[in-house]
Amino acid sequence: MVAGFRAFFATFLVALATLITVPAAAGTLQCAPFARQVSGIDIHGNANSWWGQAEGRYDRGHEPRVGAVLAFAASRSMPVGHVAMVSKVVSDREVLLTHANWSYRGGIERDVRAIDVSANNDWTDVRVWYGPIGGLGLRSNPAKGFIYASAPKAAEPMPVRIASAETSGGAALRTAF
């Protein structure tokens, strides 16, 4: 019986280690540098500033996509916000996140569940898996939306009307781009 328990416990520890990795480097790994590294979105500073910094540099929206960064807003429990990369879209209301410094100080969590609990289905209120309780967190967290790794699309050029030299008074116009 004791040998069976020890084998089970050893297997459990190995499985747990694959979900949570503590960085080998000194210091504590934070969510923003980790999200920047895994997503390729080159934004610096506290997580609560990412949404504003992304404006005009990266596409933003409220649809989950693999590789996008979910930007959480600052709140009383998260004064500097949080950022996490979407590793899988399960449905329009559920994703798997890969992020750092959420359940465990400096720890990395891969493919943890997050669900949209917002009234408007726009990912502005999110519940995230929390390791110490082994399930979704007890509270929801405010979010701004998703930052996509692509640059925003340029606006269509406006046509410019040029008067033809062959017409008098510009009656005939030619469109140029």
mmCIF file with all atom_site columns, C-alpha atoms in Angstrom:
data_model
loop_
_atom_site.group_PDB
_atom_site.id
_atom_site.type_symbol
_atom_site.label_atom_id
_atom_site.label_alt_id
_atom_site.label_comp_id
_atom_site.label_asym_id
_atom_site.label_entity_id
_atom_site.label_seq_id
_atom_site.pdbx_PDB_ins_code
_atom_site.Cartn_x
_atom_site.Cartn_y
_atom_site.Cartn_z
_atom_site.occupancy
_atom_site.B_iso_or_equiv
_atom_site.pdbx_formal_charge
_atom_site.auth_seq_id
_atom_site.auth_comp_id
_atom_site.auth_asym_id
_atom_site.auth_atom_id
_atom_site.pdbx_PDB_model_num
ATOM 1   C CA . MET A 1 1   ? 0.000   0.000  0.000   1.00 0.00 ? 1   MET A CA 1
ATOM 2   C CA . VAL A 1 2   ? 2.774   2.442  0.964   1.00 0.00 ? 2   VAL A CA 1
ATOM 3   C CA . ALA A 1 3   ? 4.766   1.602  -2.186  1.00 0.00 ? 3   ALA A CA 1
ATOM 4   C CA . GLY A 1 4   ? 1.684   2.248  -4.329  1.00 0.00 ? 4   GLY A CA 1
ATOM 5   C CA . PHE A 1 5   ? 1.118   5.605  -2.654  1.00 0.00 ? 5   PHE A CA 1
ATOM 6   C CA . ARG A 1 6   ? 4.764   6.604  -3.178  1.00 0.00 ? 6   ARG A CA 1
ATOM 7   C CA . ALA A 1 7   ? 4.557   5.685  -6.866  1.00 0.00 ? 7   ALA A CA 1
ATOM 8   C CA . PHE A 1 8   ? 1.335   7.668  -7.226  1.00 0.00 ? 8   PHE A CA 1
ATOM 9   C CA . PHE A 1 9   ? 2.835   10.670 -5.404  1.00 0.00 ? 9   PHE A CA 1
ATOM 10  C CA . ALA A 1 10  ? 5.995   10.577 -7.559  1.00 0.00 ? 10  ALA A CA 1
ATOM 11  C CA . THR A 1 11  ? 3.877   10.469 -10.739 1.00 0.00 ? 11  THR A CA 1
ATOM 12  C CA . PHE A 1 12  ? 1.767   13.347 -9.421  1.00 0.00 ? 12  PHE A CA 1
ATOM 13  C CA . LEU A 1 13  ? 4.867   15.480 -8.785  1.00 0.00 ? 13  LEU A CA 1
ATOM 14  C CA . VAL A 1 14  ? 6.218   14.831 -12.283 1.00 0.00 ? 14  VAL A CA 1
ATOM 15  C CA . ALA A 1 15  ? 2.846   15.782 -13.799 1.00 0.00 ? 15  ALA A CA 1
ATOM 16  C CA . LEU A 1 16  ? 2.718   18.935 -11.694 1.00 0.00 ? 16  LEU A CA 1
ATOM 17  C CA . ALA A 1 17  ? 6.229   19.907 -12.781 1.00 0.00 ? 17  ALA A CA 1
ATOM 18  C CA . THR A 1 18  ? 5.162   19.795 -16.440 1.00 0.00 ? 18  THR A CA 1
ATOM 19  C CA . LEU A 1 19  ? 2.400   22.325 -15.725 1.00 0.00 ? 19  LEU A CA 1
ATOM 20  C CA . ILE A 1 20  ? 4.396   24.711 -13.572 1.00 0.00 ? 20  ILE A CA 1
ATOM 21  C CA . THR A 1 21  ? 7.994   25.620 -14.211 1.00 0.00 ? 21  THR A CA 1
ATOM 22  C CA . VAL A 1 22  ? 9.909   27.932 -11.927 1.00 0.00 ? 22  VAL A CA 1
ATOM 23  C CA . PRO A 1 23  ? 12.591  29.862 -13.814 1.00 0.00 ? 23  PRO A CA 1
ATOM 24  C CA . ALA A 1 24  ? 16.207  28.976 -13.123 1.00 0.00 ? 24  ALA A CA 1
ATOM 25  C CA . ALA A 1 25  ? 17.362  32.588 -13.316 1.00 0.00 ? 25  ALA A CA 1
ATOM 26  C CA . ALA A 1 26  ? 17.602  34.750 -10.235 1.00 0.00 ? 26  ALA A CA 1
ATOM 27  C CA . GLY A 1 27  ? 14.721  37.101 -9.521  1.00 0.00 ? 27  GLY A CA 1
ATOM 28  C CA . THR A 1 28  ? 11.042  36.623 -10.186 1.00 0.00 ? 28  THR A CA 1
ATOM 29  C CA . LEU A 1 29  ? 9.677   36.139 -13.688 1.00 0.00 ? 29  LEU A CA 1
ATOM 30  C CA . GLN A 1 30  ? 6.942   38.659 -14.416 1.00 0.00 ? 30  GLN A CA 1
ATOM 31  C CA . CYS A 1 31  ? 4.017   38.309 -16.820 1.00 0.00 ? 31  CYS A CA 1
ATOM 32  C CA . ALA A 1 32  ? 4.935   41.164 -19.195 1.00 0.00 ? 32  ALA A CA 1
ATOM 33  C CA . PRO A 1 33  ? 8.446   40.024 -20.232 1.00 0.00 ? 33  PRO A CA 1
ATOM 34  C CA . PHE A 1 34  ? 7.189   36.456 -20.537 1.00 0.00 ? 34  PHE A CA 1
ATOM 35  C CA . ALA A 1 35  ? 4.191   37.483 -22.705 1.00 0.00 ? 35  ALA A CA 1
ATOM 36  C CA . ARG A 1 36  ? 6.497   39.583 -24.891 1.00 0.00 ? 36  ARG A CA 1
ATOM 37  C CA . GLN A 1 37  ? 8.831   36.595 -25.349 1.00 0.00 ? 37  GLN A CA 1
ATOM 38  C CA . VAL A 1 38  ? 6.165   34.004 -26.211 1.00 0.00 ? 38  VAL A CA 1
ATOM 39  C CA . SER A 1 39  ? 3.925   36.241 -28.344 1.00 0.00 ? 39  SER A CA 1
ATOM 40  C CA . GLY A 1 40  ? 6.429   38.408 -30.217 1.00 0.00 ? 40  GLY A CA 1
ATOM 41  C CA . ILE A 1 41  ? 4.445   41.515 -29.283 1.00 0.00 ? 41  ILE A CA 1
ATOM 42  C CA . ASP A 1 42  ? 7.134   44.077 -28.518 1.00 0.00 ? 42  ASP A CA 1
ATOM 43  C CA . ILE A 1 43  ? 5.546   46.169 -25.773 1.00 0.00 ? 43  ILE A CA 1
ATOM 44  C CA . HIS A 1 44  ? 7.372   47.082 -22.562 1.00 0.00 ? 44  HIS A CA 1
ATOM 45  C CA . GLY A 1 45  ? 6.201   48.322 -19.178 1.00 0.00 ? 45  GLY A CA 1
ATOM 46  C CA . ASN A 1 46  ? 3.563   47.191 -16.726 1.00 0.00 ? 46  ASN A CA 1
ATOM 47  C CA . ALA A 1 47  ? 0.818   44.952 -18.052 1.00 0.00 ? 47  ALA A CA 1
ATOM 48  C CA . ASN A 1 48  ? -1.867  47.589 -17.408 1.00 0.00 ? 48  ASN A CA 1
ATOM 49  C CA . SER A 1 49  ? -0.179  49.848 -20.007 1.00 0.00 ? 49  SER A CA 1
ATOM 50  C CA . TRP A 1 50  ? -0.091  47.284 -22.827 1.00 0.00 ? 50  TRP A CA 1
ATOM 51  C CA . TRP A 1 51  ? -3.596  47.956 -24.193 1.00 0.00 ? 51  TRP A CA 1
ATOM 52  C CA . GLY A 1 52  ? -2.927  51.686 -24.595 1.00 0.00 ? 52  GLY A CA 1
ATOM 53  C CA . GLN A 1 53  ? 0.576   51.144 -25.982 1.00 0.00 ? 53  GLN A CA 1
ATOM 54  C CA . ALA A 1 54  ? -0.778  48.709 -28.593 1.00 0.00 ? 54  ALA A CA 1
ATOM 55  C CA . GLU A 1 55  ? -3.063  51.346 -30.119 1.00 0.00 ? 55  GLU A CA 1
ATOM 56  C CA . GLY A 1 56  ? -1.799  52.147 -33.608 1.00 0.00 ? 56  GLY A CA 1
ATOM 57  C CA . ARG A 1 57  ? 1.027   49.577 -33.348 1.00 0.00 ? 57  ARG A CA 1
ATOM 58  C CA . TYR A 1 58  ? -0.903  46.307 -33.192 1.00 0.00 ? 58  TYR A CA 1
ATOM 59  C CA . ASP A 1 59  ? -4.423  45.211 -34.032 1.00 0.00 ? 59  ASP A CA 1
ATOM 60  C CA . ARG A 1 60  ? -6.677  44.954 -30.979 1.00 0.00 ? 60  ARG A CA 1
ATOM 61  C CA . GLY A 1 61  ? -10.063 43.384 -30.508 1.00 0.00 ? 61  GLY A CA 1
ATOM 62  C CA . HIS A 1 62  ? -12.399 41.158 -28.532 1.00 0.00 ? 62  HIS A CA 1
ATOM 63  C CA . GLU A 1 63  ? -12.086 37.898 -30.470 1.00 0.00 ? 63  GLU A CA 1
ATOM 64  C CA . PRO A 1 64  ? -9.709  35.270 -29.075 1.00 0.00 ? 64  PRO A CA 1
ATOM 65  C CA . ARG A 1 65  ? -6.973  34.107 -31.486 1.00 0.00 ? 65  ARG A CA 1
ATOM 66  C CA . VAL A 1 66  ? -4.002  31.820 -30.944 1.00 0.00 ? 66  VAL A CA 1
ATOM 67  C CA . GLY A 1 67  ? -0.895  33.922 -30.254 1.00 0.00 ? 67  GLY A CA 1
ATOM 68  C CA . ALA A 1 68  ? -2.858  36.989 -29.144 1.00 0.00 ? 68  ALA A CA 1
ATOM 69  C CA . VAL A 1 69  ? -2.204  38.539 -25.756 1.00 0.00 ? 69  VAL A CA 1
ATOM 70  C CA . LEU A 1 70  ? -5.160  38.967 -23.414 1.00 0.00 ? 70  LEU A CA 1
ATOM 71  C CA . ALA A 1 71  ? -4.616  42.277 -21.602 1.00 0.00 ? 71  ALA A CA 1
ATOM 72  C CA . PHE A 1 72  ? -6.148  42.390 -18.137 1.00 0.00 ? 72  PHE A CA 1
ATOM 73  C CA . ALA A 1 73  ? -7.024  45.770 -16.651 1.00 0.00 ? 73  ALA A CA 1
ATOM 74  C CA . ALA A 1 74  ? -5.626  47.037 -13.377 1.00 0.00 ? 74  ALA A CA 1
ATOM 75  C CA . SER A 1 75  ? -7.808  46.243 -10.386 1.00 0.00 ? 75  SER A CA 1
ATOM 76  C CA . ARG A 1 76  ? -7.544  46.231 -6.618  1.00 0.00 ? 76  ARG A CA 1
ATOM 77  C CA . SER A 1 77  ? -6.225  42.680 -6.672  1.00 0.00 ? 77  SER A CA 1
ATOM 78  C CA . MET A 1 78  ? -4.036  43.329 -9.763  1.00 0.00 ? 78  MET A CA 1
ATOM 79  C CA . PRO A 1 79  ? -2.752  46.922 -9.472  1.00 0.00 ? 79  PRO A CA 1
ATOM 80  C CA . VAL A 1 80  ? -0.440  46.585 -12.489 1.00 0.00 ? 80  VAL A CA 1
ATOM 81  C CA . GLY A 1 81  ? -2.787  44.366 -14.525 1.00 0.00 ? 81  GLY A CA 1
ATOM 82  C CA . HIS A 1 82  ? -1.744  41.123 -16.191 1.00 0.00 ? 82  HIS A CA 1
ATOM 83  C CA . VAL A 1 83  ? -1.003  39.831 -19.698 1.00 0.00 ? 83  VAL A CA 1
ATOM 84  C CA . ALA A 1 84  ? -1.282  36.252 -20.973 1.00 0.00 ? 84  ALA A CA 1
ATOM 85  C CA . MET A 1 85  ? -0.882  34.641 -24.396 1.00 0.00 ? 85  MET A CA 1
ATOM 86  C CA . VAL A 1 86  ? -3.682  32.591 -25.936 1.00 0.00 ? 86  VAL A CA 1
ATOM 87  C CA . SER A 1 87  ? -2.270  29.124 -26.663 1.00 0.00 ? 87  SER A CA 1
ATOM 88  C CA . LYS A 1 88  ? -5.548  27.567 -27.850 1.00 0.00 ? 88  LYS A CA 1
ATOM 89  C CA . VAL A 1 89  ? -9.071  28.736 -28.655 1.00 0.00 ? 89  VAL A CA 1
ATOM 90  C CA . VAL A 1 90  ? -11.536 26.186 -27.282 1.00 0.00 ? 90  VAL A CA 1
ATOM 91  C CA . SER A 1 91  ? -14.658 28.196 -28.172 1.00 0.00 ? 91  SER A CA 1
ATOM 92  C CA . ASP A 1 92  ? -15.681 31.837 -28.491 1.00 0.00 ? 92  ASP A CA 1
ATOM 93  C CA . ARG A 1 93  ? -16.038 31.915 -24.672 1.00 0.00 ? 93  ARG A CA 1
ATOM 94  C CA . GLU A 1 94  ? -13.155 29.650 -23.599 1.00 0.00 ? 94  GLU A CA 1
ATOM 95  C CA . VAL A 1 95  ? -9.410  29.697 -24.279 1.00 0.00 ? 95  VAL A CA 1
ATOM 96  C CA . LEU A 1 96  ? -6.253  28.150 -22.913 1.00 0.00 ? 96  LEU A CA 1
ATOM 97  C CA . LEU A 1 97  ? -3.652  30.645 -21.709 1.00 0.00 ? 97  LEU A CA 1
ATOM 98  C CA . THR A 1 98  ? 0.099   30.448 -21.260 1.00 0.00 ? 98  THR A CA 1
ATOM 99  C CA . HIS A 1 99  ? 1.364   33.002 -18.759 1.00 0.00 ? 99  HIS A CA 1
ATOM 100 C CA . ALA A 1 100 ? 3.717   33.755 -15.894 1.00 0.00 ? 100 ALA A CA 1
ATOM 101 C CA . ASN A 1 101 ? 3.349   34.919 -12.307 1.00 0.00 ? 101 ASN A CA 1
ATOM 102 C CA . TRP A 1 102 ? -0.346  34.116 -11.853 1.00 0.00 ? 102 TRP A CA 1
ATOM 103 C CA . SER A 1 103 ? -0.884  31.172 -9.512  1.00 0.00 ? 103 SER A CA 1
ATOM 104 C CA . TYR A 1 104 ? 2.676   30.967 -8.226  1.00 0.00 ? 104 TYR A CA 1
ATOM 105 C CA . ARG A 1 105 ? 5.233   33.732 -7.766  1.00 0.00 ? 105 ARG A CA 1
ATOM 106 C CA . GLY A 1 106 ? 7.475   33.620 -10.831 1.00 0.00 ? 106 GLY A CA 1
ATOM 107 C CA . GLY A 1 107 ? 5.914   30.390 -12.103 1.00 0.00 ? 107 GLY A CA 1
ATOM 108 C CA . ILE A 1 108 ? 4.998   29.660 -15.708 1.00 0.00 ? 108 ILE A CA 1
ATOM 109 C CA . GLU A 1 109 ? 1.657   27.998 -16.448 1.00 0.00 ? 109 GLU A CA 1
ATOM 110 C CA . ARG A 1 110 ? 0.931   26.527 -19.856 1.00 0.00 ? 110 ARG A CA 1
ATOM 111 C CA . ASP A 1 111 ? -2.486  25.832 -21.364 1.00 0.00 ? 111 ASP A CA 1
ATOM 112 C CA . VAL A 1 112 ? -4.610  26.830 -18.384 1.00 0.00 ? 112 VAL A CA 1
ATOM 113 C CA . ARG A 1 113 ? -8.328  27.418 -18.786 1.00 0.00 ? 113 ARG A CA 1
ATOM 114 C CA . ALA A 1 114 ? -9.852  30.892 -19.011 1.00 0.00 ? 114 ALA A CA 1
ATOM 115 C CA . ILE A 1 115 ? -13.501 31.680 -19.669 1.00 0.00 ? 115 ILE A CA 1
ATOM 116 C CA . ASP A 1 116 ? -15.292 34.837 -20.707 1.00 0.00 ? 116 ASP A CA 1
ATOM 117 C CA . VAL A 1 117 ? -17.966 35.679 -18.141 1.00 0.00 ? 117 VAL A CA 1
ATOM 118 C CA . SER A 1 118 ? -18.752 39.157 -19.465 1.00 0.00 ? 118 SER A CA 1
ATOM 119 C CA . ALA A 1 119 ? -22.396 40.075 -20.046 1.00 0.00 ? 119 ALA A CA 1
ATOM 120 C CA . ASN A 1 120 ? -21.675 41.209 -23.623 1.00 0.00 ? 120 ASN A CA 1
ATOM 121 C CA . ASN A 1 121 ? -19.498 38.216 -24.621 1.00 0.00 ? 121 ASN A CA 1
ATOM 122 C CA . ASP A 1 122 ? -16.573 40.584 -25.241 1.00 0.00 ? 122 ASP A CA 1
ATOM 123 C CA . TRP A 1 123 ? -13.852 39.217 -22.929 1.00 0.00 ? 123 TRP A CA 1
ATOM 124 C CA . THR A 1 124 ? -14.003 42.210 -20.572 1.00 0.00 ? 124 THR A CA 1
ATOM 125 C CA . ASP A 1 125 ? -14.630 39.974 -17.548 1.00 0.00 ? 125 ASP A CA 1
ATOM 126 C CA . VAL A 1 126 ? -12.638 36.743 -17.316 1.00 0.00 ? 126 VAL A CA 1
ATOM 127 C CA . ARG A 1 127 ? -12.184 33.846 -14.886 1.00 0.00 ? 127 ARG A CA 1
ATOM 128 C CA . VAL A 1 128 ? -8.823  32.061 -15.019 1.00 0.00 ? 128 VAL A CA 1
ATOM 129 C CA . TRP A 1 129 ? -7.601  28.715 -13.682 1.00 0.00 ? 129 TRP A CA 1
ATOM 130 C CA . TYR A 1 130 ? -5.836  29.192 -10.342 1.00 0.00 ? 130 TYR A CA 1
ATOM 131 C CA . GLY A 1 131 ? -3.361  26.527 -9.245  1.00 0.00 ? 131 GLY A CA 1
ATOM 132 C CA . PRO A 1 132 ? -3.741  26.686 -5.450  1.00 0.00 ? 132 PRO A CA 1
ATOM 133 C CA . ILE A 1 133 ? -7.412  25.693 -5.689  1.00 0.00 ? 133 ILE A CA 1
ATOM 134 C CA . GLY A 1 134 ? -7.027  23.461 -8.763  1.00 0.00 ? 134 GLY A CA 1
ATOM 135 C CA . GLY A 1 135 ? -9.800  25.142 -10.728 1.00 0.00 ? 135 GLY A CA 1
ATOM 136 C CA . LEU A 1 136 ? -11.153 28.423 -12.002 1.00 0.00 ? 136 LEU A CA 1
ATOM 137 C CA . GLY A 1 137 ? -10.483 31.316 -9.670  1.00 0.00 ? 137 GLY A CA 1
ATOM 138 C CA . LEU A 1 138 ? -13.225 32.375 -7.291  1.00 0.00 ? 138 LEU A CA 1
ATOM 139 C CA . ARG A 1 139 ? -13.430 35.879 -8.749  1.00 0.00 ? 139 ARG A CA 1
ATOM 140 C CA . SER A 1 140 ? -13.521 37.286 -12.249 1.00 0.00 ? 140 SER A CA 1
ATOM 141 C CA . ASN A 1 141 ? -10.936 39.741 -13.530 1.00 0.00 ? 141 ASN A CA 1
ATOM 142 C CA . PRO A 1 142 ? -11.498 42.844 -15.675 1.00 0.00 ? 142 PRO A CA 1
ATOM 143 C CA . ALA A 1 143 ? -9.839  42.740 -19.099 1.00 0.00 ? 143 ALA A CA 1
ATOM 144 C CA . LYS A 1 144 ? -9.425  45.181 -21.985 1.00 0.00 ? 144 LYS A CA 1
ATOM 145 C CA . GLY A 1 145 ? -9.339  42.637 -24.810 1.00 0.00 ? 145 GLY A CA 1
ATOM 146 C CA . PHE A 1 146 ? -6.840  40.942 -27.114 1.00 0.00 ? 146 PHE A CA 1
ATOM 147 C CA . ILE A 1 147 ? -3.712  42.392 -28.686 1.00 0.00 ? 147 ILE A CA 1
ATOM 148 C CA . TYR A 1 148 ? -2.853  40.643 -31.946 1.00 0.00 ? 148 TYR A CA 1
ATOM 149 C CA . ALA A 1 149 ? 0.716   40.231 -33.195 1.00 0.00 ? 149 ALA A CA 1
ATOM 150 C CA . SER A 1 150 ? -0.142  41.845 -36.535 1.00 0.00 ? 150 SER A CA 1
ATOM 151 C CA . ALA A 1 151 ? 0.210   45.552 -37.220 1.00 0.00 ? 151 ALA A CA 1
ATOM 152 C CA . PRO A 1 152 ? -3.021  47.460 -37.807 1.00 0.00 ? 152 PRO A CA 1
ATOM 153 C CA . LYS A 1 153 ? -4.198  47.513 -41.403 1.00 0.00 ? 153 LYS A CA 1
ATOM 154 C CA . ALA A 1 154 ? -3.580  50.768 -43.223 1.00 0.00 ? 154 ALA A CA 1
ATOM 155 C CA . ALA A 1 155 ? -6.659  52.721 -44.177 1.00 0.00 ? 155 ALA A CA 1
ATOM 156 C CA . GLU A 1 156 ? -7.715  52.573 -47.823 1.00 0.00 ? 156 GLU A CA 1
ATOM 157 C CA . PRO A 1 157 ? -6.288  55.564 -49.665 1.00 0.00 ? 157 PRO A CA 1
ATOM 158 C CA . MET A 1 158 ? -8.830  58.236 -50.478 1.00 0.00 ? 158 MET A CA 1
ATOM 159 C CA . PRO A 1 159 ? -9.246  58.864 -54.205 1.00 0.00 ? 159 PRO A CA 1
ATOM 160 C CA . VAL A 1 160 ? -7.944  62.230 -55.368 1.00 0.00 ? 160 VAL A CA 1
ATOM 161 C CA . ARG A 1 161 ? -9.781  63.932 -58.196 1.00 0.00 ? 161 ARG A CA 1
ATOM 162 C CA . ILE A 1 162 ? -7.519  65.666 -60.675 1.00 0.00 ? 162 ILE A CA 1
ATOM 163 C CA . ALA A 1 163 ? -8.839  67.979 -63.360 1.00 0.00 ? 163 ALA A CA 1
ATOM 164 C CA . SER A 1 164 ? -7.881  66.884 -66.866 1.00 0.00 ? 164 SER A CA 1
ATOM 165 C CA . ALA A 1 165 ? -5.743  69.349 -68.808 1.00 0.00 ? 165 ALA A CA 1
ATOM 166 C CA . GLU A 1 166 ? -7.840  68.707 -71.927 1.00 0.00 ? 166 GLU A CA 1
ATOM 167 C CA . THR A 1 167 ? -11.048 70.024 -70.389 1.00 0.00 ? 167 THR A CA 1
ATOM 168 C CA . SER A 1 168 ? -12.008 73.567 -69.823 1.00 0.00 ? 168 SER A CA 1
ATOM 169 C CA . GLY A 1 169 ? -12.777 74.588 -66.290 1.00 0.00 ? 169 GLY A CA 1
ATOM 170 C CA . GLY A 1 170 ? -12.174 71.112 -64.893 1.00 0.00 ? 170 GLY A CA 1
ATOM 171 C CA . ALA A 1 171 ? -15.502 69.689 -66.082 1.00 0.00 ? 171 ALA A CA 1
ATOM 172 C CA . ALA A 1 172 ? -13.997 66.245 -66.701 1.00 0.00 ? 172 ALA A CA 1
ATOM 173 C CA . LEU A 1 173 ? -12.269 64.762 -63.704 1.00 0.00 ? 173 LEU A CA 1
ATOM 174 C CA . ARG A 1 174 ? -9.895  61.836 -63.455 1.00 0.00 ? 174 ARG A CA 1
ATOM 175 C CA . THR A 1 175 ? -9.515  59.684 -60.312 1.00 0.00 ? 175 THR A CA 1
ATOM 176 C CA . ALA A 1 176 ? -6.004  58.893 -59.105 1.00 0.00 ? 176 ALA A CA 1
ATOM 177 C CA . PHE A 1 177 ? -4.688  56.896 -56.177 1.00 0.00 ? 177 PHE A CA 1
#
